[in-house]
Amino acid sequence: MAARGAGAALGMLVLLLWAGPAGARVHHLTLKDDVRQKVHLNTFGFFKNGFMKVNVSNLSLKPPVSSDDKDSLSVGFSLDRTRNDGFSTYLDEEVDYCILKKKPDQDVSVVLLLLDFKTEVVKVQFSAEAASLLPKISFMSEENATALSTKLLKASEQSSDSGKNPAKTNPNTDSKDNKSKRSTSSSQSIIEQEHPVHNDRGTFSFQFFFNISSDNQEGLYSLYFHKCVGKDGPANDQQLFSLDIEITEKNPESYLSAGEIPLPKLYISMAIFFFLSGTVWIHILRKRRNDVFKIHWLMAALPFTKSLSLVFHAIDYHYISSQGFPIEGWAVVYYITHLLKGALLFITIALIGTGWAFIKHILSDKDKKIFMIVIPLQVLANVAYIIIESTEEGTTEYGLWKEILFLVDLLCCGAILFPVVWSIRHLQEASATDGKAAINLAKLKLFRHYYVMIVCYIYFTRIIAILIKIAVPFQWKWLYQLLDEMATLVFFVLTGYKFRPASDNPYLQLSQDDEDDLEMEAVVTTSGVMEGMKKVKKVVNGSAEPQGEWESTA
């Protein structure tokens, strides 16, 4: 079963990577006849002197925009800036309202780029109060890369005045400027910039970029595409859009996001720690050869596989950092080792929980069912992870596979707890029915500790670490990976210590008894029909045969 699952996963891996991994920090996304109202294109953390360049081409709508629909149709982009990975309240507080129809609030760092179909321009809108916190959006044209037609809807000097009277518009603006919509808040000033776009029979294209010029502008920037029809929102909108967009993001010395720059060094460092822990474990196994079981060697393979996975992950991130996209060969090797590591981890935890190779050499039907569930789920989880890593964030498949990965990972974590729970229940019953209560109670205590370890490991890596990732500032997002790897290392070390090959380990003491007694104990423990019976030797022709029979002691 395990071989078939691994073979299927490797086959799926080859198919997924046939076309090569998607560009990582140099993005290229093509959407065809998409119906979504909001598309999250990308999120990137910028330091000072970092920049983003966006090339929008082949932007078209189906059916084409008519003259009557130009007023009700809103298409454009939003650039949102936050200090951490939390959700933007500005973008998510009104889900049913078109964000492009809402003027930016004065205390919110967001830029709107609205495509005007009538005048064939892109209107860039942002709050004057937040101008110092936002980078300047510049448009690239054939003649001048910074050509902008800027107009001021309300002078920023008047924003400190009382909001009783409406602000006066700039006298130099023409009549078209006067028709611009004013913010609903009289004390708020909105700066609007315009730039012409190229229109080729209903297909629009333009380029824009920005540069982080000060420390105040550093942060986590998220780029969204919006499309909505109607005055009040995108309800019952069946307008399709097609889009081809290229995004290049770069910090001063790396193509990685601000919170990912330390990751190559972090992964290499953790790979060394896992390799050292595996080396120590091999030394212990060689020293205690008489107490070593097959499961101990399986446990030895886990830290080395984890170490290899981290090394290839570090190499993958190194090439992304230096050139903006991964090397296909290194990415494939990393995905393969990641798949093997994940499957080996869950299989090892489940085997330890069932007591295989320690107290029994054959898995029960319930144990086999657990493996028939866990192994396919692990294959599906790794396929989902590979698809997410090699797919652009704005595609429709990205969100679906991300939800599948989260759900399947939780199911795997829940499934591996069942063998431990069954072993605890078995030991509770055995300690009350046979004459080895002290040994069984010691093993029961050990299994309870192991259960708590697994629960804490799952809870920390799946919940606590993710909450920390959301809460910390953008430049400290690498702490999530550090905590996750440290928790995994601690879990490996504690598991090895608890189930180390030693004669005084209560987990191994049952294997020192007679094998027939083991089988009989399992029968007596699981069934009460043999209670009050003892095993006697059968005498044939004056000689005792090895076969045994049961007789009542009543």
PDB file of N, CA and C in Angstrom, residues 405-467:
ATOM      1  N   LEU A 405      -5.397  21.424   0.884  1.00  0.00           N
ATOM      2  CA  LEU A 405      -4.206  21.141   1.683  1.00  0.00           C
ATOM      3  C   LEU A 405      -4.486  21.325   3.165  1.00  0.00           C
ATOM      4  N   PHE A 406      -5.157  22.399   3.533  1.00  0.00           N
ATOM      5  CA  PHE A 406      -5.456  22.657   4.941  1.00  0.00           C
ATOM      6  C   PHE A 406      -6.356  21.564   5.521  1.00  0.00           C
ATOM      7  N   LEU A 407      -7.392  21.186   4.772  1.00  0.00           N
ATOM      8  CA  LEU A 407      -8.322  20.178   5.255  1.00  0.00           C
ATOM      9  C   LEU A 407      -7.659  18.811   5.358  1.00  0.00           C
ATOM     10  N   VAL A 408      -6.923  18.410   4.323  1.00  0.00           N
ATOM     11  CA  VAL A 408      -6.281  17.096   4.313  1.00  0.00           C
ATOM     12  C   VAL A 408      -5.220  17.003   5.399  1.00  0.00           C
ATOM     13  N   ASP A 409      -4.491  18.074   5.623  1.00  0.00           N
ATOM     14  CA  ASP A 409      -3.473  18.068   6.667  1.00  0.00           C
ATOM     15  C   ASP A 409      -4.100  17.866   8.037  1.00  0.00           C
ATOM     16  N   LEU A 410      -5.224  18.505   8.297  1.00  0.00           N
ATOM     17  CA  LEU A 410      -5.916  18.302   9.575  1.00  0.00           C
ATOM     18  C   LEU A 410      -6.432  16.876   9.706  1.00  0.00           C
ATOM     19  N   LEU A 411      -6.943  16.304   8.605  1.00  0.00           N
ATOM     20  CA  LEU A 411      -7.416  14.922   8.647  1.00  0.00           C
ATOM     21  C   LEU A 411      -6.273  13.955   8.937  1.00  0.00           C
ATOM     22  N   CYS A 412      -5.114  14.180   8.346  1.00  0.00           N
ATOM     23  CA  CYS A 412      -3.958  13.329   8.627  1.00  0.00           C
ATOM     24  C   CYS A 412      -3.543  13.433  10.092  1.00  0.00           C
ATOM     25  N   CYS A 413      -3.517  14.662  10.601  1.00  0.00           N
ATOM     26  CA  CYS A 413      -3.141  14.855  12.008  1.00  0.00           C
ATOM     27  C   CYS A 413      -4.129  14.171  12.944  1.00  0.00           C
ATOM     28  N   GLY A 414      -5.419  14.194  12.595  1.00  0.00           N
ATOM     29  CA  GLY A 414      -6.405  13.515  13.423  1.00  0.00           C
ATOM     30  C   GLY A 414      -6.318  12.007  13.311  1.00  0.00           C
ATOM     31  N   ALA A 415      -6.009  11.510  12.102  1.00  0.00           N
ATOM     32  CA  ALA A 415      -5.992  10.054  11.895  1.00  0.00           C
ATOM     33  C   ALA A 415      -4.863   9.390  12.661  1.00  0.00           C
ATOM     34  N   ILE A 416      -3.695  10.033  12.758  1.00  0.00           N
ATOM     35  CA  ILE A 416      -2.572   9.391  13.435  1.00  0.00           C
ATOM     36  C   ILE A 416      -2.758   9.335  14.942  1.00  0.00           C
ATOM     37  N   LEU A 417      -3.744  10.048  15.475  1.00  0.00           N
ATOM     38  CA  LEU A 417      -4.009   9.983  16.910  1.00  0.00           C
ATOM     39  C   LEU A 417      -4.773   8.718  17.288  1.00  0.00           C
ATOM     40  N   PHE A 418      -5.520   8.131  16.359  1.00  0.00           N
ATOM     41  CA  PHE A 418      -6.337   6.964  16.693  1.00  0.00           C
ATOM     42  C   PHE A 418      -5.507   5.771  17.167  1.00  0.00           C
ATOM     43  N   PRO A 419      -4.392   5.392  16.503  1.00  0.00           N
ATOM     44  CA  PRO A 419      -3.621   4.256  17.029  1.00  0.00           C
ATOM     45  C   PRO A 419      -3.118   4.471  18.448  1.00  0.00           C
ATOM     46  N   VAL A 420      -2.730   5.704  18.767  1.00  0.00           N
ATOM     47  CA  VAL A 420      -2.259   5.989  20.124  1.00  0.00           C
ATOM     48  C   VAL A 420      -3.400   5.838  21.123  1.00  0.00           C
ATOM     49  N   VAL A 421      -4.581   6.332  20.752  1.00  0.00           N
ATOM     50  CA  VAL A 421      -5.741   6.209  21.637  1.00  0.00           C
ATOM     51  C   VAL A 421      -6.101   4.748  21.837  1.00  0.00           C
ATOM     52  N   TRP A 422      -6.064   3.946  20.768  1.00  0.00           N
ATOM     53  CA  TRP A 422      -6.370   2.518  20.895  1.00  0.00           C
ATOM     54  C   TRP A 422      -5.349   1.806  21.783  1.00  0.00           C
ATOM     55  N   SER A 423      -4.080   2.167  21.650  1.00  0.00           N
ATOM     56  CA  SER A 423      -3.046   1.551  22.485  1.00  0.00           C
ATOM     57  C   SER A 423      -3.239   1.927  23.946  1.00  0.00           C
ATOM     58  N   ILE A 424      -3.609   3.168  24.210  1.00  0.00           N
ATOM     59  CA  ILE A 424      -3.871   3.577  25.594  1.00  0.00           C
ATOM     60  C   ILE A 424      -5.041   2.796  26.170  1.00  0.00           C
ATOM     61  N   ARG A 425      -6.111   2.626  25.404  1.00  0.00           N
ATOM     62  CA  ARG A 425      -7.262   1.868  25.880  1.00  0.00           C
ATOM     63  C   ARG A 425      -6.896   0.411  26.120  1.00  0.00           C
ATOM     64  N   HIS A 426      -6.090  -0.159  25.222  1.00  0.00           N
ATOM     65  CA  HIS A 426      -5.657  -1.543  25.380  1.00  0.00           C
ATOM     66  C   HIS A 426      -4.842  -1.726  26.659  1.00  0.00           C
ATOM     67  N   LEU A 427      -3.931  -0.793  26.925  1.00  0.00           N
ATOM     68  CA  LEU A 427      -3.106  -0.894  28.127  1.00  0.00           C
ATOM     69  C   LEU A 427      -3.930  -0.681  29.388  1.00  0.00           C
ATOM     70  N   GLN A 428      -4.948   0.158  29.332  1.00  0.00           N
ATOM     71  CA  GLN A 428      -5.820   0.338  30.494  1.00  0.00           C
ATOM     72  C   GLN A 428      -6.556  -0.955  30.830  1.00  0.00           C
ATOM     73  N   GLU A 429      -7.037  -1.640  29.810  1.00  0.00           N
ATOM     74  CA  GLU A 429      -7.719  -2.902  30.040  1.00  0.00           C
ATOM     75  C   GLU A 429      -6.756  -3.984  30.495  1.00  0.00           C
ATOM     76  N   ALA A 430      -5.549  -4.014  29.903  1.00  0.00           N
ATOM     77  CA  ALA A 430      -4.573  -5.041  30.250  1.00  0.00           C
ATOM     78  C   ALA A 430      -4.090  -4.883  31.681  1.00  0.00           C
ATOM     79  N   SER A 431      -3.920  -3.642  32.140  1.00  0.00           N
ATOM     80  CA  SER A 431      -3.427  -3.432  33.501  1.00  0.00           C
ATOM     81  C   SER A 431      -4.433  -3.877  34.554  1.00  0.00           C
ATOM     82  N   ALA A 432      -5.711  -4.031  34.168  1.00  0.00           N
ATOM     83  CA  ALA A 432      -6.745  -4.442  35.126  1.00  0.00           C
ATOM     84  C   ALA A 432      -7.066  -5.931  35.042  1.00  0.00           C
ATOM     85  N   THR A 433      -6.552  -6.629  34.017  1.00  0.00           N
ATOM     86  CA  THR A 433      -6.952  -8.019  33.832  1.00  0.00           C
ATOM     87  C   THR A 433      -5.826  -9.019  33.982  1.00  0.00           C
ATOM     88  N   ASP A 434      -4.553  -8.603  33.784  1.00  0.00           N
ATOM     89  CA  ASP A 434      -3.482  -9.592  33.891  1.00  0.00           C
ATOM     90  C   ASP A 434      -2.623  -9.298  35.109  1.00  0.00           C
ATOM     91  N   GLY A 435      -1.584 -10.081  35.279  1.00  0.00           N
ATOM     92  CA  GLY A 435      -0.727  -9.961  36.448  1.00  0.00           C
ATOM     93  C   GLY A 435       0.457  -9.060  36.252  1.00  0.00           C
ATOM     94  N   LYS A 436       0.479  -8.267  35.199  1.00  0.00           N
ATOM     95  CA  LYS A 436       1.617  -7.390  34.913  1.00  0.00           C
ATOM     96  C   LYS A 436       1.180  -5.929  34.965  1.00  0.00           C
ATOM     97  N   ALA A 437       0.464  -5.607  36.026  1.00  0.00           N
ATOM     98  CA  ALA A 437      -0.117  -4.278  36.129  1.00  0.00           C
ATOM     99  C   ALA A 437       0.955  -3.196  36.163  1.00  0.00           C
ATOM    100  N   ALA A 438       2.062  -3.445  36.851  1.00  0.00           N
ATOM    101  CA  ALA A 438       3.096  -2.426  36.992  1.00  0.00           C
ATOM    102  C   ALA A 438       3.708  -2.078  35.639  1.00  0.00           C
ATOM    103  N   ILE A 439       4.006  -3.129  34.846  1.00  0.00           N
ATOM    104  CA  ILE A 439       4.599  -2.880  33.527  1.00  0.00           C
ATOM    105  C   ILE A 439       3.619  -2.144  32.626  1.00  0.00           C
ATOM    106  N   ASN A 440       2.355  -2.608  32.617  1.00  0.00           N
ATOM    107  CA  ASN A 440       1.356  -1.988  31.751  1.00  0.00           C
ATOM    108  C   ASN A 440       1.059  -0.548  32.160  1.00  0.00           C
ATOM    109  N   LEU A 441       1.077  -0.284  33.475  1.00  0.00           N
ATOM    110  CA  LEU A 441       0.843   1.082  33.917  1.00  0.00           C
ATOM    111  C   LEU A 441       1.991   2.004  33.483  1.00  0.00           C
ATOM    112  N   ALA A 442       3.223   1.472  33.516  1.00  0.00           N
ATOM    113  CA  ALA A 442       4.360   2.274  33.061  1.00  0.00           C
ATOM    114  C   ALA A 442       4.249   2.579  31.567  1.00  0.00           C
ATOM    115  N   LYS A 443       3.850   1.554  30.796  1.00  0.00           N
ATOM    116  CA  LYS A 443       3.651   1.780  29.360  1.00  0.00           C
ATOM    117  C   LYS A 443       2.480   2.712  29.102  1.00  0.00           C
ATOM    118  N   LEU A 444       1.439   2.603  29.929  1.00  0.00           N
ATOM    119  CA  LEU A 444       0.284   3.487  29.783  1.00  0.00           C
ATOM    120  C   LEU A 444       0.693   4.939  29.993  1.00  0.00           C
ATOM    121  N   LYS A 445       1.527   5.175  30.992  1.00  0.00           N
ATOM    122  CA  LYS A 445       2.015   6.525  31.246  1.00  0.00           C
ATOM    123  C   LYS A 445       2.840   7.039  30.063  1.00  0.00           C
ATOM    124  N   LEU A 446       3.663   6.155  29.486  1.00  0.00           N
ATOM    125  CA  LEU A 446       4.477   6.538  28.338  1.00  0.00           C
ATOM    126  C   LEU A 446       3.613   6.892  27.135  1.00  0.00           C
ATOM    127  N   PHE A 447       2.578   6.101  26.883  1.00  0.00           N
ATOM    128  CA  PHE A 447       1.713   6.381  25.752  1.00  0.00           C
ATOM    129  C   PHE A 447       0.928   7.666  25.952  1.00  0.00           C
ATOM    130  N   ARG A 448       0.529   7.924  27.175  1.00  0.00           N
ATOM    131  CA  ARG A 448      -0.172   9.187  27.437  1.00  0.00           C
ATOM    132  C   ARG A 448       0.744  10.382  27.172  1.00  0.00           C
ATOM    133  N   HIS A 449       2.010  10.260  27.569  1.00  0.00           N
ATOM    134  CA  HIS A 449       2.965  11.332  27.275  1.00  0.00           C
ATOM    135  C   HIS A 449       3.119  11.512  25.776  1.00  0.00           C
ATOM    136  N   TYR A 450       3.189  10.405  25.045  1.00  0.00           N
ATOM    137  CA  TYR A 450       3.341  10.474  23.593  1.00  0.00           C
ATOM    138  C   TYR A 450       2.117  11.116  22.950  1.00  0.00           C
ATOM    139  N   TYR A 451       0.948  10.792  23.459  1.00  0.00           N
ATOM    140  CA  TYR A 451      -0.282  11.402  22.944  1.00  0.00           C
ATOM    141  C   TYR A 451      -0.260  12.915  23.144  1.00  0.00           C
ATOM    142  N   VAL A 452       0.143  13.345  24.325  1.00  0.00           N
ATOM    143  CA  VAL A 452       0.222  14.782  24.609  1.00  0.00           C
ATOM    144  C   VAL A 452       1.262  15.449  23.706  1.00  0.00           C
ATOM    145  N   MET A 453       2.378  14.761  23.463  1.00  0.00           N
ATOM    146  CA  MET A 453       3.408  15.303  22.574  1.00  0.00           C
ATOM    147  C   MET A 453       2.860  15.533  21.165  1.00  0.00           C
ATOM    148  N   ILE A 454       2.130  14.554  20.637  1.00  0.00           N
ATOM    149  CA  ILE A 454       1.587  14.679  19.283  1.00  0.00           C
ATOM    150  C   ILE A 454       0.583  15.823  19.217  1.00  0.00           C
ATOM    151  N   VAL A 455      -0.298  15.890  20.210  1.00  0.00           N
ATOM    152  CA  VAL A 455      -1.311  16.950  20.228  1.00  0.00           C
ATOM    153  C   VAL A 455      -0.646  18.323  20.299  1.00  0.00           C
ATOM    154  N   CYS A 456       0.354  18.467  21.161  1.00  0.00           N
ATOM    155  CA  CYS A 456       1.046  19.751  21.282  1.00  0.00           C
ATOM    156  C   CYS A 456       1.769  20.110  19.987  1.00  0.00           C
ATOM    157  N   TYR A 457       2.382  19.117  19.366  1.00  0.00           N
ATOM    158  CA  TYR A 457       3.099  19.366  18.104  1.00  0.00           C
ATOM    159  C   TYR A 457       2.129  19.822  17.023  1.00  0.00           C
ATOM    160  N   ILE A 458       1.008  19.133  16.884  1.00  0.00           N
ATOM    161  CA  ILE A 458       0.019  19.510  15.874  1.00  0.00           C
ATOM    162  C   ILE A 458      -0.575  20.881  16.179  1.00  0.00           C
ATOM    163  N   TYR A 459      -0.913  21.102  17.442  1.00  0.00           N
ATOM    164  CA  TYR A 459      -1.542  22.369  17.825  1.00  0.00           C
ATOM    165  C   TYR A 459      -0.591  23.538  17.591  1.00  0.00           C
ATOM    166  N   PHE A 460       0.692  23.341  17.903  1.00  0.00           N
ATOM    167  CA  PHE A 460       1.649  24.443  17.766  1.00  0.00           C
ATOM    168  C   PHE A 460       1.945  24.738  16.307  1.00  0.00           C
ATOM    169  N   THR A 461       2.250  23.709  15.523  1.00  0.00           N
ATOM    170  CA  THR A 461       2.660  23.936  14.134  1.00  0.00           C
ATOM    171  C   THR A 461       1.500  24.313  13.236  1.00  0.00           C
ATOM    172  N   ARG A 462       0.271  23.881  13.551  1.00  0.00           N
ATOM    173  CA  ARG A 462      -0.868  24.163  12.672  1.00  0.00           C
ATOM    174  C   ARG A 462      -1.672  25.381  13.107  1.00  0.00           C
ATOM    175  N   ILE A 463      -1.563  25.781  14.364  1.00  0.00           N
ATOM    176  CA  ILE A 463      -2.399  26.892  14.850  1.00  0.00           C
ATOM    177  C   ILE A 463      -1.551  28.030  15.421  1.00  0.00           C
ATOM    178  N   ILE A 464      -0.778  27.735  16.454  1.00  0.00           N
ATOM    179  CA  ILE A 464      -0.043  28.791  17.144  1.00  0.00           C
ATOM    180  C   ILE A 464       0.954  29.470  16.215  1.00  0.00           C
ATOM    181  N   ALA A 465       1.739  28.669  15.476  1.00  0.00           N
ATOM    182  CA  ALA A 465       2.742  29.259  14.596  1.00  0.00           C
ATOM    183  C   ALA A 465       2.108  30.115  13.507  1.00  0.00           C
ATOM    184  N   ILE A 466       0.942  29.686  12.990  1.00  0.00           N
ATOM    185  CA  ILE A 466       0.262  30.468  11.954  1.00  0.00           C
ATOM    186  C   ILE A 466      -0.252  31.785  12.525  1.00  0.00           C
ATOM    187  N   LEU A 467      -0.773  31.756  13.752  1.00  0.00           N
ATOM    188  CA  LEU A 467      -1.218  32.990  14.393  1.00  0.00           C
ATOM    189  C   LEU A 467      -0.058  33.947  14.609  1.00  0.00           C
TER     190      LEU A 467
END
